[in-house]
Every structure is written in structure tokens, then in C-alpha cells.
mmCIF file of N, CA, C and O in Angstrom:
data_model
loop_
_atom_site.group_PDB
_atom_site.id
_atom_site.type_symbol
_atom_site.label_atom_id
_atom_site.label_comp_id
_atom_site.label_asym_id
_atom_site.label_seq_id
_atom_site.Cartn_x
_atom_site.Cartn_y
_atom_site.Cartn_z
ATOM 1 N N UNK A 1 -1.654 -9.363 7.075
ATOM 2 C CA UNK A 1 -2.631 -8.503 6.704
ATOM 3 C C UNK A 1 -3.934 -9.722 6.560
ATOM 4 O O UNK A 1 -4.031 -10.588 6.179
ATOM 5 N N UNK A 2 -4.950 -9.331 7.679
ATOM 6 C CA UNK A 2 -5.880 -10.033 7.891
ATOM 7 C C UNK A 2 -7.361 -9.361 7.385
ATOM 8 O O UNK A 2 -7.227 -8.002 7.412
ATOM 9 N N UNK A 3 -8.372 -10.093 7.166
ATOM 10 C CA UNK A 3 -9.620 -9.531 6.718
ATOM 11 C C UNK A 3 -10.107 -8.340 7.808
ATOM 12 O O UNK A 3 -9.873 -8.699 8.931
ATOM 13 N N UNK A 4 -10.295 -7.270 7.376
ATOM 14 C CA UNK A 4 -10.705 -6.216 8.258
ATOM 15 C C UNK A 4 -9.919 -5.262 8.664
ATOM 16 O O UNK A 4 -9.763 -3.973 9.103
ATOM 17 N N UNK A 5 -8.378 -5.441 8.415
ATOM 18 C CA UNK A 5 -7.184 -4.716 8.770
ATOM 19 C C UNK A 5 -7.147 -3.675 7.667
ATOM 20 O O UNK A 5 -7.334 -3.638 6.606
ATOM 21 N N UNK A 6 -6.785 -2.612 8.145
ATOM 22 C CA UNK A 6 -6.915 -1.264 7.289
ATOM 23 C C UNK A 6 -5.503 -1.126 6.475
ATOM 24 O O UNK A 6 -4.288 -1.448 7.153
ATOM 25 N N UNK A 7 -5.505 -0.880 5.342
ATOM 26 C CA UNK A 7 -4.338 -0.546 4.612
ATOM 27 C C UNK A 7 -4.372 0.682 3.989
ATOM 28 O O UNK A 7 -5.127 1.440 3.731
ATOM 29 N N UNK A 8 -2.840 1.298 3.896
ATOM 30 C CA UNK A 8 -2.838 2.483 3.538
ATOM 31 C C UNK A 8 -1.889 2.330 2.337
ATOM 32 O O UNK A 8 -0.792 1.544 2.213
ATOM 33 N N UNK A 9 -2.250 3.042 1.223
ATOM 34 C CA UNK A 9 -1.748 3.064 -0.029
ATOM 35 C C UNK A 9 -0.590 4.168 -0.110
ATOM 36 O O UNK A 9 -1.183 5.369 -0.069
ATOM 37 N N UNK A 10 0.541 4.179 -0.695
ATOM 38 C CA UNK A 10 1.771 5.085 -0.504
ATOM 39 C C UNK A 10 0.962 5.896 -1.777
ATOM 40 O O UNK A 10 0.783 5.450 -2.809
ATOM 41 N N UNK A 11 1.134 7.274 -1.587
ATOM 42 C CA UNK A 11 1.021 8.164 -2.454
ATOM 43 C C UNK A 11 2.140 8.671 -3.201
ATOM 44 O O UNK A 11 2.781 9.644 -2.767
ATOM 45 N N UNK A 12 2.827 7.895 -4.274
ATOM 46 C CA UNK A 12 3.995 8.238 -4.803
ATOM 47 C C UNK A 12 4.023 9.836 -5.776
ATOM 48 O O UNK A 12 3.217 9.718 -6.661
ATOM 49 N N UNK A 13 4.162 10.848 -5.241
ATOM 50 C CA UNK A 13 4.149 12.024 -6.143
ATOM 51 C C UNK A 13 4.696 12.231 -7.535
ATOM 52 O O UNK A 13 4.455 12.545 -8.553
ATOM 53 N N UNK A 14 5.340 11.010 -7.997
ATOM 54 C CA UNK A 14 5.952 10.877 -9.047
ATOM 55 C C UNK A 14 5.028 9.823 -9.916
ATOM 56 O O UNK A 14 5.360 9.770 -11.103
ATOM 57 N N UNK A 15 4.172 9.234 -9.360
ATOM 58 C CA UNK A 15 3.396 8.210 -9.794
ATOM 59 C C UNK A 15 1.729 8.895 -9.904
ATOM 60 O O UNK A 15 1.057 8.771 -8.674
ATOM 61 N N UNK A 16 1.356 9.675 -10.880
ATOM 62 C CA UNK A 16 -0.127 10.135 -10.945
ATOM 63 C C UNK A 16 -1.187 9.276 -11.320
ATOM 64 O O UNK A 16 -2.124 9.722 -11.583
ATOM 65 N N UNK A 17 -0.840 7.983 -11.593
ATOM 66 C CA UNK A 17 -1.664 6.858 -11.812
ATOM 67 C C UNK A 17 -2.711 6.775 -10.793
ATOM 68 O O UNK A 17 -2.296 6.458 -9.636
ATOM 69 N N UNK A 18 -3.908 6.277 -11.257
ATOM 70 C CA UNK A 18 -5.112 5.984 -10.387
ATOM 71 C C UNK A 18 -4.976 4.604 -9.978
ATOM 72 O O UNK A 18 -5.816 4.017 -9.161
ATOM 73 N N UNK A 19 -3.918 3.835 -10.589
ATOM 74 C CA UNK A 19 -4.075 2.446 -10.270
ATOM 75 C C UNK A 19 -4.030 2.095 -8.758
ATOM 76 O O UNK A 19 -4.976 1.072 -8.307
ATOM 77 N N UNK A 20 -3.427 2.655 -7.692
ATOM 78 C CA UNK A 20 -3.253 2.316 -6.495
ATOM 79 C C UNK A 20 -4.583 2.645 -5.777
ATOM 80 O O UNK A 20 -5.312 2.084 -4.804
ATOM 81 N N UNK A 21 -5.005 3.781 -6.269
ATOM 82 C CA UNK A 21 -6.531 4.303 -5.708
ATOM 83 C C UNK A 21 -7.718 2.979 -6.100
ATOM 84 O O UNK A 21 -8.458 2.726 -5.147
ATOM 85 N N UNK A 22 -7.430 2.642 -7.286
ATOM 86 C CA UNK A 22 -8.592 1.463 -7.494
ATOM 87 C C UNK A 22 -8.222 0.275 -7.062
ATOM 88 O O UNK A 22 -9.132 -0.554 -6.715
ATOM 89 N N UNK A 23 -6.951 -0.044 -6.649
ATOM 90 C CA UNK A 23 -6.537 -1.243 -5.994
ATOM 91 C C UNK A 23 -7.039 -1.291 -4.407
ATOM 92 O O UNK A 23 -7.607 -2.042 -3.981
ATOM 93 N N UNK A 24 -7.093 0.057 -3.703
ATOM 94 C CA UNK A 24 -7.728 0.413 -2.550
ATOM 95 C C UNK A 24 -9.015 -0.031 -2.659
ATOM 96 O O UNK A 24 -9.538 -0.639 -1.531
ATOM 97 N N UNK A 25 -9.673 0.678 -3.462
ATOM 98 C CA UNK A 25 -11.055 0.401 -3.574
ATOM 99 C C UNK A 25 -11.381 -1.091 -3.936
ATOM 100 O O UNK A 25 -12.334 -1.856 -3.191
ATOM 101 N N UNK A 26 -10.865 -1.702 -4.584
ATOM 102 C CA UNK A 26 -10.992 -3.167 -4.773
ATOM 103 C C UNK A 26 -10.877 -4.147 -3.650
ATOM 104 O O UNK A 26 -11.622 -4.939 -3.189
ATOM 105 N N UNK A 27 -9.818 -3.702 -2.870
ATOM 106 C CA UNK A 27 -9.486 -4.521 -1.628
ATOM 107 C C UNK A 27 -10.600 -4.144 -0.653
ATOM 108 O O UNK A 27 -10.876 -5.027 0.265
ATOM 109 N N UNK A 28 -11.157 -3.055 -0.309
ATOM 110 C CA UNK A 28 -12.327 -2.712 0.384
ATOM 111 C C UNK A 28 -13.195 -3.491 0.161
ATOM 112 O O UNK A 28 -14.124 -4.081 1.036
ATOM 113 N N UNK A 29 -13.615 -3.697 -1.181
ATOM 114 C CA UNK A 29 -14.902 -4.626 -1.674
ATOM 115 C C UNK A 29 -14.549 -6.206 -1.257
ATOM 116 O O UNK A 29 -15.527 -6.570 -1.079
ATOM 117 N N UNK A 30 -13.167 -6.655 -1.358
ATOM 118 C CA UNK A 30 -13.062 -7.898 -0.914
ATOM 119 C C UNK A 30 -12.874 -8.040 0.760
ATOM 120 O O UNK A 30 -12.461 -9.350 1.017
ATOM 121 N N UNK A 31 -13.020 -7.121 1.487
ATOM 122 C CA UNK A 31 -13.072 -6.910 2.730
ATOM 123 C C UNK A 31 -12.187 -6.701 3.635
ATOM 124 O O UNK A 31 -11.786 -6.802 4.764
ATOM 125 N N UNK A 32 -11.021 -5.908 2.973
ATOM 126 C CA UNK A 32 -9.747 -5.281 3.465
ATOM 127 C C UNK A 32 -9.985 -3.785 3.386
ATOM 128 O O UNK A 32 -9.601 -3.243 2.348
ATOM 129 N N UNK A 33 -10.432 -3.039 4.398
ATOM 130 C CA UNK A 33 -10.795 -1.761 4.522
ATOM 131 C C UNK A 33 -9.525 -1.265 4.235
ATOM 132 O O UNK A 33 -8.517 -1.372 4.560
ATOM 133 N N UNK A 34 -9.335 -0.294 2.928
ATOM 134 C CA UNK A 34 -8.012 0.406 2.393
ATOM 135 C C UNK A 34 -8.493 1.694 2.026
ATOM 136 O O UNK A 34 -9.566 2.167 1.659
ATOM 137 N N UNK A 35 -7.633 2.483 1.915
ATOM 138 C CA UNK A 35 -7.555 4.135 1.593
ATOM 139 C C UNK A 35 -6.257 4.608 0.804
ATOM 140 O O UNK A 35 -5.118 3.702 1.249
ATOM 141 N N UNK A 36 -6.133 5.163 -0.119
ATOM 142 C CA UNK A 36 -5.038 5.736 -0.473
ATOM 143 C C UNK A 36 -4.800 7.228 0.136
ATOM 144 O O UNK A 36 -5.766 7.865 0.960
ATOM 145 N N UNK A 37 -3.619 7.418 0.284
ATOM 146 C CA UNK A 37 -3.226 8.780 1.558
ATOM 147 C C UNK A 37 -3.924 9.890 0.788
ATOM 148 O O UNK A 37 -4.267 10.926 1.495
ATOM 149 N N UNK A 38 -4.082 10.045 -0.579
ATOM 150 C CA UNK A 38 -5.044 11.141 -0.857
ATOM 151 C C UNK A 38 -6.291 11.269 -0.413
ATOM 152 O O UNK A 38 -6.778 12.444 -0.235
ATOM 153 N N UNK A 39 -7.023 10.048 -0.129
ATOM 154 C CA UNK A 39 -8.125 10.139 0.672
ATOM 155 C C UNK A 39 -8.297 10.895 2.014
ATOM 156 O O UNK A 39 -9.318 11.292 2.450
ATOM 157 N N UNK A 40 -6.984 10.907 2.612
ATOM 158 C CA UNK A 40 -6.804 11.661 3.952
ATOM 159 C C UNK A 40 -6.082 12.746 3.719
ATOM 160 O O UNK A 40 -5.714 13.339 4.740
ATOM 161 N N UNK A 41 -5.719 13.441 2.595
ATOM 162 C CA UNK A 41 -4.997 14.723 2.438
ATOM 163 C C UNK A 41 -3.560 14.488 2.845
ATOM 164 O O UNK A 41 -3.101 15.561 3.288
ATOM 165 N N UNK A 42 -2.990 13.054 2.532
ATOM 166 C CA UNK A 42 -1.622 13.161 2.788
ATOM 167 C C UNK A 42 -0.859 12.684 1.642
ATOM 168 O O UNK A 42 0.105 11.915 2.008
ATOM 169 N N UNK A 43 -1.272 13.250 0.547
ATOM 170 C CA UNK A 43 -0.596 12.733 -0.731
ATOM 171 C C UNK A 43 0.922 13.328 -0.849
ATOM 172 O O UNK A 43 1.535 12.746 -1.639
ATOM 173 N N UNK A 44 1.275 14.204 -0.076
ATOM 174 C CA UNK A 44 2.625 14.713 -0.219
ATOM 175 C C UNK A 44 3.455 14.408 1.137
ATOM 176 O O UNK A 44 4.319 15.061 1.442
ATOM 177 N N UNK A 45 2.890 13.362 1.890
ATOM 178 C CA UNK A 45 3.601 13.036 2.782
ATOM 179 C C UNK A 45 5.024 12.554 2.960
ATOM 180 O O UNK A 45 5.124 11.839 1.884
ATOM 181 N N UNK A 46 5.850 12.611 3.588
ATOM 182 C CA UNK A 46 7.142 12.228 3.810
ATOM 183 C C UNK A 46 6.946 10.738 4.151
ATOM 184 O O UNK A 46 6.341 10.349 4.937
ATOM 185 N N UNK A 47 8.045 9.858 3.460
ATOM 186 C CA UNK A 47 7.990 8.479 3.904
ATOM 187 C C UNK A 47 7.781 8.066 5.469
ATOM 188 O O UNK A 47 7.195 7.387 6.226
ATOM 189 N N UNK A 48 8.848 8.881 6.442
ATOM 190 C CA UNK A 48 8.606 8.482 7.770
ATOM 191 C C UNK A 48 7.126 8.982 8.254
ATOM 192 O O UNK A 48 6.796 8.413 9.310
ATOM 193 N N UNK A 49 6.736 9.955 7.797
ATOM 194 C CA UNK A 49 5.653 10.608 8.324
ATOM 195 C C UNK A 49 4.419 9.612 7.967
ATOM 196 O O UNK A 49 3.709 9.332 9.032
ATOM 197 N N UNK A 50 4.540 8.971 6.736
ATOM 198 C CA UNK A 50 3.385 7.927 6.405
ATOM 199 C C UNK A 50 3.495 6.817 7.411
ATOM 200 O O UNK A 50 3.032 6.029 7.819
ATOM 201 N N UNK A 51 4.991 6.379 7.475
ATOM 202 C CA UNK A 51 5.424 5.034 8.483
ATOM 203 C C UNK A 51 4.646 5.324 9.825
ATOM 204 O O UNK A 51 4.173 4.382 10.360
ATOM 205 N N UNK A 52 4.864 6.615 10.081
ATOM 206 C CA UNK A 52 4.559 7.031 11.619
ATOM 207 C C UNK A 52 2.755 6.856 11.729
ATOM 208 O O UNK A 52 2.375 6.273 12.755
ATOM 209 N N UNK A 53 2.309 7.525 10.915
ATOM 210 C CA UNK A 53 0.832 7.644 10.593
ATOM 211 C C UNK A 53 0.370 6.220 10.789
ATOM 212 O O UNK A 53 -0.524 5.939 11.337
ATOM 213 N N UNK A 54 1.120 5.301 9.984
ATOM 214 C CA UNK A 54 0.419 3.853 9.836
ATOM 215 C C UNK A 54 0.785 3.094 11.131
ATOM 216 O O UNK A 54 -0.260 2.302 11.569
ATOM 217 N N UNK A 55 1.652 3.379 11.825
ATOM 218 C CA UNK A 55 1.937 2.609 12.990
ATOM 219 C C UNK A 55 1.033 3.126 13.980
ATOM 220 O O UNK A 55 0.503 2.071 14.727
ATOM 221 N N UNK A 56 0.789 4.240 14.172
ATOM 222 C CA UNK A 56 -0.313 4.821 15.290
ATOM 223 C C UNK A 56 -1.425 4.437 14.867
ATOM 224 O O UNK A 56 -2.235 3.963 15.802
ATOM 225 N N UNK A 57 -2.030 4.197 13.731
ATOM 226 C CA UNK A 57 -3.240 3.809 13.308
ATOM 227 C C UNK A 57 -3.541 2.318 13.224
ATOM 228 O O UNK A 57 -4.470 1.850 12.914
ATOM 229 N N UNK A 58 -2.170 1.620 13.369
ATOM 230 C CA UNK A 58 -2.497 0.214 13.218
ATOM 231 C C UNK A 58 -2.938 -0.374 11.998
ATOM 232 O O UNK A 58 -3.269 -1.269 11.629
ATOM 233 N N UNK A 59 -1.964 0.366 10.661
ATOM 234 C CA UNK A 59 -2.322 -0.049 9.449
ATOM 235 C C UNK A 59 -1.268 -0.534 8.920
ATOM 236 O O UNK A 59 -0.027 -0.748 9.318
ATOM 237 N N UNK A 60 -1.290 -1.315 7.655
ATOM 238 C CA UNK A 60 -0.391 -1.885 6.765
ATOM 239 C C UNK A 60 -0.146 -0.911 5.454
ATOM 240 O O UNK A 60 -1.051 -0.366 5.232
ATOM 241 N N UNK A 61 1.033 -0.700 5.404
ATOM 242 C CA UNK A 61 1.563 0.265 4.082
ATOM 243 C C UNK A 61 1.528 -0.797 2.856
ATOM 244 O O UNK A 61 2.307 -1.742 2.996
ATOM 245 N N UNK A 62 1.149 -0.411 1.795
ATOM 246 C CA UNK A 62 1.139 -1.104 0.415
ATOM 247 C C UNK A 62 2.037 -0.071 -0.322
ATOM 248 O O UNK A 62 1.495 1.076 -0.719
ATOM 249 N N UNK A 63 3.253 -0.572 -0.973
ATOM 250 C CA UNK A 63 3.769 0.517 -1.696
ATOM 251 C C UNK A 63 4.487 -0.289 -2.863
ATOM 252 O O UNK A 63 5.003 -1.709 -2.659
ATOM 253 N N UNK A 64 4.604 0.350 -3.996
ATOM 254 C CA UNK A 64 5.381 -0.360 -4.893
ATOM 255 C C UNK A 64 7.054 0.250 -4.691
ATOM 256 O O UNK A 64 7.831 -0.511 -5.215
ATOM 257 N N UNK A 65 7.144 1.307 -4.194
ATOM 258 C CA UNK A 65 8.699 1.724 -3.979
ATOM 259 C C UNK A 65 9.316 1.101 -2.794
ATOM 260 O O UNK A 65 8.791 0.361 -1.838
ATOM 261 N N UNK A 66 10.716 1.050 -2.838
ATOM 262 C CA UNK A 66 11.713 0.309 -2.031
ATOM 263 C C UNK A 66 11.806 1.177 -0.698
ATOM 264 O O UNK A 66 12.127 0.171 0.318
ATOM 265 N N UNK A 67 11.415 2.318 -0.390
ATOM 266 C CA UNK A 67 11.625 2.993 0.589
ATOM 267 C C UNK A 67 11.100 2.330 1.915
ATOM 268 O O UNK A 67 11.747 2.485 2.914
ATOM 269 N N UNK A 68 9.876 1.929 1.754
ATOM 270 C CA UNK A 68 9.271 1.263 2.876
ATOM 271 C C UNK A 68 9.797 0.179 3.455
ATOM 272 O O UNK A 68 10.093 -0.408 4.601
ATOM 273 N N UNK A 69 10.094 -0.673 2.170
ATOM 274 C CA UNK A 69 10.903 -1.985 2.492
ATOM 275 C C UNK A 69 12.075 -1.662 3.390
ATOM 276 O O UNK A 69 12.692 -2.497 4.291
ATOM 277 N N UNK A 70 12.784 -0.578 2.875
ATOM 278 C CA UNK A 70 14.378 -0.296 3.501
ATOM 279 C C UNK A 70 13.878 -0.035 4.932
ATOM 280 O O UNK A 70 14.584 -0.289 6.147
ATOM 281 N N UNK A 71 12.818 0.712 5.294
ATOM 282 C CA UNK A 71 12.442 1.227 6.350
ATOM 283 C C UNK A 71 12.312 -0.001 7.592
ATOM 284 O O UNK A 71 12.598 -0.172 8.617
ATOM 285 N N UNK A 72 11.496 -1.159 6.971
ATOM 286 C CA UNK A 72 11.252 -2.098 7.679
ATOM 287 C C UNK A 72 12.466 -2.784 8.169
ATOM 288 O O UNK A 72 12.760 -3.509 9.193
ATOM 289 N N UNK A 73 13.575 -3.061 6.995
ATOM 290 C CA UNK A 73 14.903 -3.648 7.370
ATOM 291 C C UNK A 73 15.507 -3.179 8.345
ATOM 292 O O UNK A 73 16.403 -3.451 9.238
ATOM 293 N N UNK A 74 15.467 -1.772 8.438
ATOM 294 C CA UNK A 74 16.179 -0.727 9.358
ATOM 295 C C UNK A 74 15.480 -0.549 10.801
ATOM 296 O O UNK A 74 16.267 -0.042 11.699
ATOM 297 N N UNK A 75 14.228 -0.959 11.092
ATOM 298 C CA UNK A 75 13.637 -0.827 12.007
ATOM 299 C C UNK A 75 13.271 -2.116 12.816
ATOM 300 O O UNK A 75 13.154 -3.034 12.479
ATOM 301 N N UNK A 76 13.105 -1.860 14.196
ATOM 302 C CA UNK A 76 12.927 -3.338 14.949
ATOM 303 C C UNK A 76 11.355 -3.172 15.329
ATOM 304 O O UNK A 76 10.746 -4.177 15.959
ATOM 305 N N UNK A 77 10.442 -2.100 15.048
ATOM 306 C CA UNK A 77 9.128 -1.946 15.265
ATOM 307 C C UNK A 77 8.619 -1.170 13.869
ATOM 308 O O UNK A 77 9.222 -0.306 13.211
ATOM 309 N N UNK A 78 7.180 -0.893 13.987
ATOM 310 C CA UNK A 78 6.831 -0.403 12.870
ATOM 311 C C UNK A 78 5.481 -1.242 12.139
ATOM 312 O O UNK A 78 5.372 -2.414 12.500
ATOM 313 N N UNK A 79 5.015 -0.491 11.225
ATOM 314 C CA UNK A 79 3.966 -1.138 10.607
ATOM 315 C C UNK A 79 4.115 -2.177 9.434
ATOM 316 O O UNK A 79 5.376 -2.119 8.912
ATOM 317 N N UNK A 80 3.247 -3.079 9.165
ATOM 318 C CA UNK A 80 3.690 -4.051 8.100
ATOM 319 C C UNK A 80 3.792 -3.306 6.948
ATOM 320 O O UNK A 80 3.049 -2.325 6.883
ATOM 321 N N UNK A 81 4.582 -3.876 6.189
ATOM 322 C CA UNK A 81 4.466 -3.362 4.620
ATOM 323 C C UNK A 81 4.398 -4.416 3.613
ATOM 324 O O UNK A 81 4.881 -5.309 3.617
ATOM 325 N N UNK A 82 3.415 -4.119 2.685
ATOM 326 C CA UNK A 82 3.474 -5.260 1.283
ATOM 327 C C UNK A 82 4.010 -4.263 0.214
ATOM 328 O O UNK A 82 3.610 -3.170 0.113
ATOM 329 N N UNK A 83 5.113 -4.832 -0.178
ATOM 330 C CA UNK A 83 5.880 -4.174 -1.366
ATOM 331 C C UNK A 83 5.343 -4.817 -2.723
ATOM 332 O O UNK A 83 5.847 -6.138 -2.696
ATOM 333 N N UNK A 84 4.840 -4.143 -3.198
ATOM 334 C CA UNK A 84 4.412 -4.777 -4.714
ATOM 335 C C UNK A 84 5.703 -4.580 -5.694
ATOM 336 O O UNK A 84 6.127 -3.711 -5.852
ATOM 337 N N UNK A 85 6.096 -5.537 -6.078
ATOM 338 C CA UNK A 85 7.239 -5.638 -6.870
ATOM 339 C C UNK A 85 7.250 -6.289 -8.402
ATOM 340 O O UNK A 85 7.513 -7.408 -8.745
ATOM 341 N N UNK A 86 6.218 -5.744 -9.115
ATOM 342 C CA UNK A 86 5.572 -5.854 -10.239
ATOM 343 C C UNK A 86 6.002 -5.209 -11.504
ATOM 344 O O UNK A 86 5.578 -5.638 -12.654
ATOM 345 N N UNK A 87 6.939 -4.443 -11.262
ATOM 346 C CA UNK A 87 7.400 -3.464 -12.330
ATOM 347 C C UNK A 87 5.990 -2.666 -13.007
ATOM 348 O O UNK A 87 5.153 -2.606 -12.402
ATOM 349 N N UNK A 88 6.265 -2.220 -14.234
ATOM 350 C CA UNK A 88 5.390 -1.491 -14.569
ATOM 351 C C UNK A 88 4.229 -2.543 -15.283
ATOM 352 O O UNK A 88 4.335 -3.543 -16.067
ATOM 353 N N UNK A 89 3.118 -2.094 -14.842
ATOM 354 C CA UNK A 89 1.792 -3.247 -14.793
ATOM 355 C C UNK A 89 0.586 -2.233 -15.183
ATOM 356 O O UNK A 89 0.274 -1.388 -14.436
ATOM 357 N N UNK A 90 -0.342 -2.877 -15.948
ATOM 358 C CA UNK A 90 -1.682 -2.138 -15.991
ATOM 359 C C UNK A 90 -2.533 -2.295 -14.937
ATOM 360 O O UNK A 90 -2.549 -3.533 -14.242
ATOM 361 N N UNK A 91 -3.543 -1.689 -14.870
ATOM 362 C CA UNK A 91 -4.683 -1.793 -13.799
ATOM 363 C C UNK A 91 -5.042 -2.996 -13.701
ATOM 364 O O UNK A 91 -5.132 -3.728 -12.748
ATOM 365 N N UNK A 92 -5.716 -3.373 -14.935
ATOM 366 C CA UNK A 92 -6.532 -4.928 -14.611
ATOM 367 C C UNK A 92 -5.490 -6.077 -14.417
ATOM 368 O O UNK A 92 -5.788 -6.707 -13.403
ATOM 369 N N UNK A 93 -4.232 -6.201 -14.936
ATOM 370 C CA UNK A 93 -3.456 -7.210 -14.670
ATOM 371 C C UNK A 93 -3.174 -7.240 -12.874
ATOM 372 O O UNK A 93 -2.819 -8.060 -12.464
ATOM 373 N N UNK A 94 -2.875 -5.811 -12.669
ATOM 374 C CA UNK A 94 -2.587 -5.523 -11.283
ATOM 375 C C UNK A 94 -3.415 -6.241 -10.207
ATOM 376 O O UNK A 94 -3.248 -7.030 -9.450
ATOM 377 N N UNK A 95 -4.845 -5.732 -10.676
ATOM 378 C CA UNK A 95 -5.858 -5.810 -9.737
ATOM 379 C C UNK A 95 -5.963 -7.669 -9.728
ATOM 380 O O UNK A 95 -6.360 -8.146 -8.718
ATOM 381 N N UNK A 96 -6.160 -8.147 -10.985
ATOM 382 C CA UNK A 96 -6.084 -9.473 -10.979
ATOM 383 C C UNK A 96 -4.941 -10.239 -10.228
ATOM 384 O O UNK A 96 -5.185 -11.565 -9.292
ATOM 385 N N UNK A 97 -3.852 -10.185 -10.362
ATOM 386 C CA UNK A 97 -2.689 -10.650 -9.649
ATOM 387 C C UNK A 97 -2.878 -10.482 -8.108
ATOM 388 O O UNK A 97 -2.574 -11.547 -7.364
ATOM 389 N N UNK A 98 -3.282 -9.396 -7.913
ATOM 390 C CA UNK A 98 -3.346 -9.314 -6.216
ATOM 391 C C UNK A 98 -4.561 -9.884 -5.750
ATOM 392 O O UNK A 98 -4.289 -10.400 -4.652
ATOM 393 N N UNK A 99 -5.734 -10.043 -6.344
ATOM 394 C CA UNK A 99 -6.908 -10.756 -6.035
ATOM 395 C C UNK A 99 -6.682 -12.109 -5.980
ATOM 396 O O UNK A 99 -6.899 -12.973 -5.028
ATOM 397 N N UNK A 100 -5.915 -12.678 -7.076
ATOM 398 C CA UNK A 100 -5.499 -14.145 -6.933
ATOM 399 C C UNK A 100 -4.376 -14.491 -5.837
ATOM 400 O O UNK A 100 -4.573 -15.566 -5.212
ATOM 401 N N UNK A 101 -3.491 -13.472 -5.463
ATOM 402 C CA UNK A 101 -2.504 -14.105 -4.272
ATOM 403 C C UNK A 101 -3.066 -13.312 -2.962
ATOM 404 O O UNK A 101 -2.368 -13.564 -2.077
ATOM 405 N N UNK A 102 -4.023 -12.893 -2.913
ATOM 406 C CA UNK A 102 -4.533 -12.254 -1.661
ATOM 407 C C UNK A 102 -4.556 -13.197 -0.484
ATOM 408 O O UNK A 102 -4.397 -13.135 0.405
ATOM 409 N N UNK A 103 -4.984 -14.763 -0.839
ATOM 410 C CA UNK A 103 -4.950 -15.540 0.275
ATOM 411 C C UNK A 103 -3.602 -15.457 0.892
ATOM 412 O O UNK A 103 -3.304 -15.601 2.058
ATOM 413 N N UNK A 104 -2.438 -15.543 0.046
ATOM 414 C CA UNK A 104 -1.156 -15.681 0.499
ATOM 415 C C UNK A 104 -0.719 -14.555 1.095
ATOM 416 O O UNK A 104 -0.008 -14.448 2.226
ATOM 417 N N UNK A 105 -0.907 -13.413 0.470
ATOM 418 C CA UNK A 105 -0.679 -11.882 1.152
ATOM 419 C C UNK A 105 -1.431 -11.948 2.489
ATOM 420 O O UNK A 105 -0.727 -11.289 3.493
ATOM 421 N N UNK A 106 -2.684 -12.366 2.714
ATOM 422 C CA UNK A 106 -3.139 -12.309 3.817
ATOM 423 C C UNK A 106 -2.925 -13.153 5.175
ATOM 424 O O UNK A 106 -3.270 -12.928 6.241
ATOM 425 N N UNK A 107 -1.980 -14.258 4.593
ATOM 426 C CA UNK A 107 -1.425 -15.046 5.541
ATOM 427 C C UNK A 107 -0.597 -14.711 6.523
ATOM 428 O O UNK A 107 0.184 -13.624 6.437
#
């Protein structure tokens, strides 16, 4: 993930929390153009369709779910995936953690 690279945030229909929309907005402010799938009308997209969309558009998927990590392991090509493995976390601490770790994530 490099500055200017677009990020796609997974829209998990089981998670109605706005936390990932807020993270997408914050990363955009920090120079990493990001959007949530709801922003482009894809909130009900299936994982494989999201994977293919991100690959076609040259984007990185950011997700809390294991599904995209599994796709990475099973595929020889495809989009990059940032798998957030922080468990249940409030918006403020998540934003702070990602912002603190952004240099390592971007490397």
C-alpha cells in the first residue's frame, strides 16, 4: 500500500458499524484515497465479485474478515489485502492504531 493507492473497504452485511467508513475517510485524509463499498453501491457484493473488482481497478482490499485472506492464500494473483485482526474495537482506538501503524502497513 503506497500513498495514492486506492483502498477498498469490505462491506460486511453482518457489521452495520460505520467504523470502516470512518477509517476510509481518515486514510483518504492521510493521502491514501479510500472508499467503502457502500460508496459505490456494492455493499451487498459477494467476496469473489469484490475481489475481482479490486483486481480490475488496481485496489487494495481492507477487511476484518478472514475470507479475503483465504482468497490470497488460494490465489496466485489478485489484489493486495490488508487483514485487520484486532477483534472488537471502538472507532477511536482503531483509527489511532491504524494511523500509528500506517508506515509499516504502507511498506
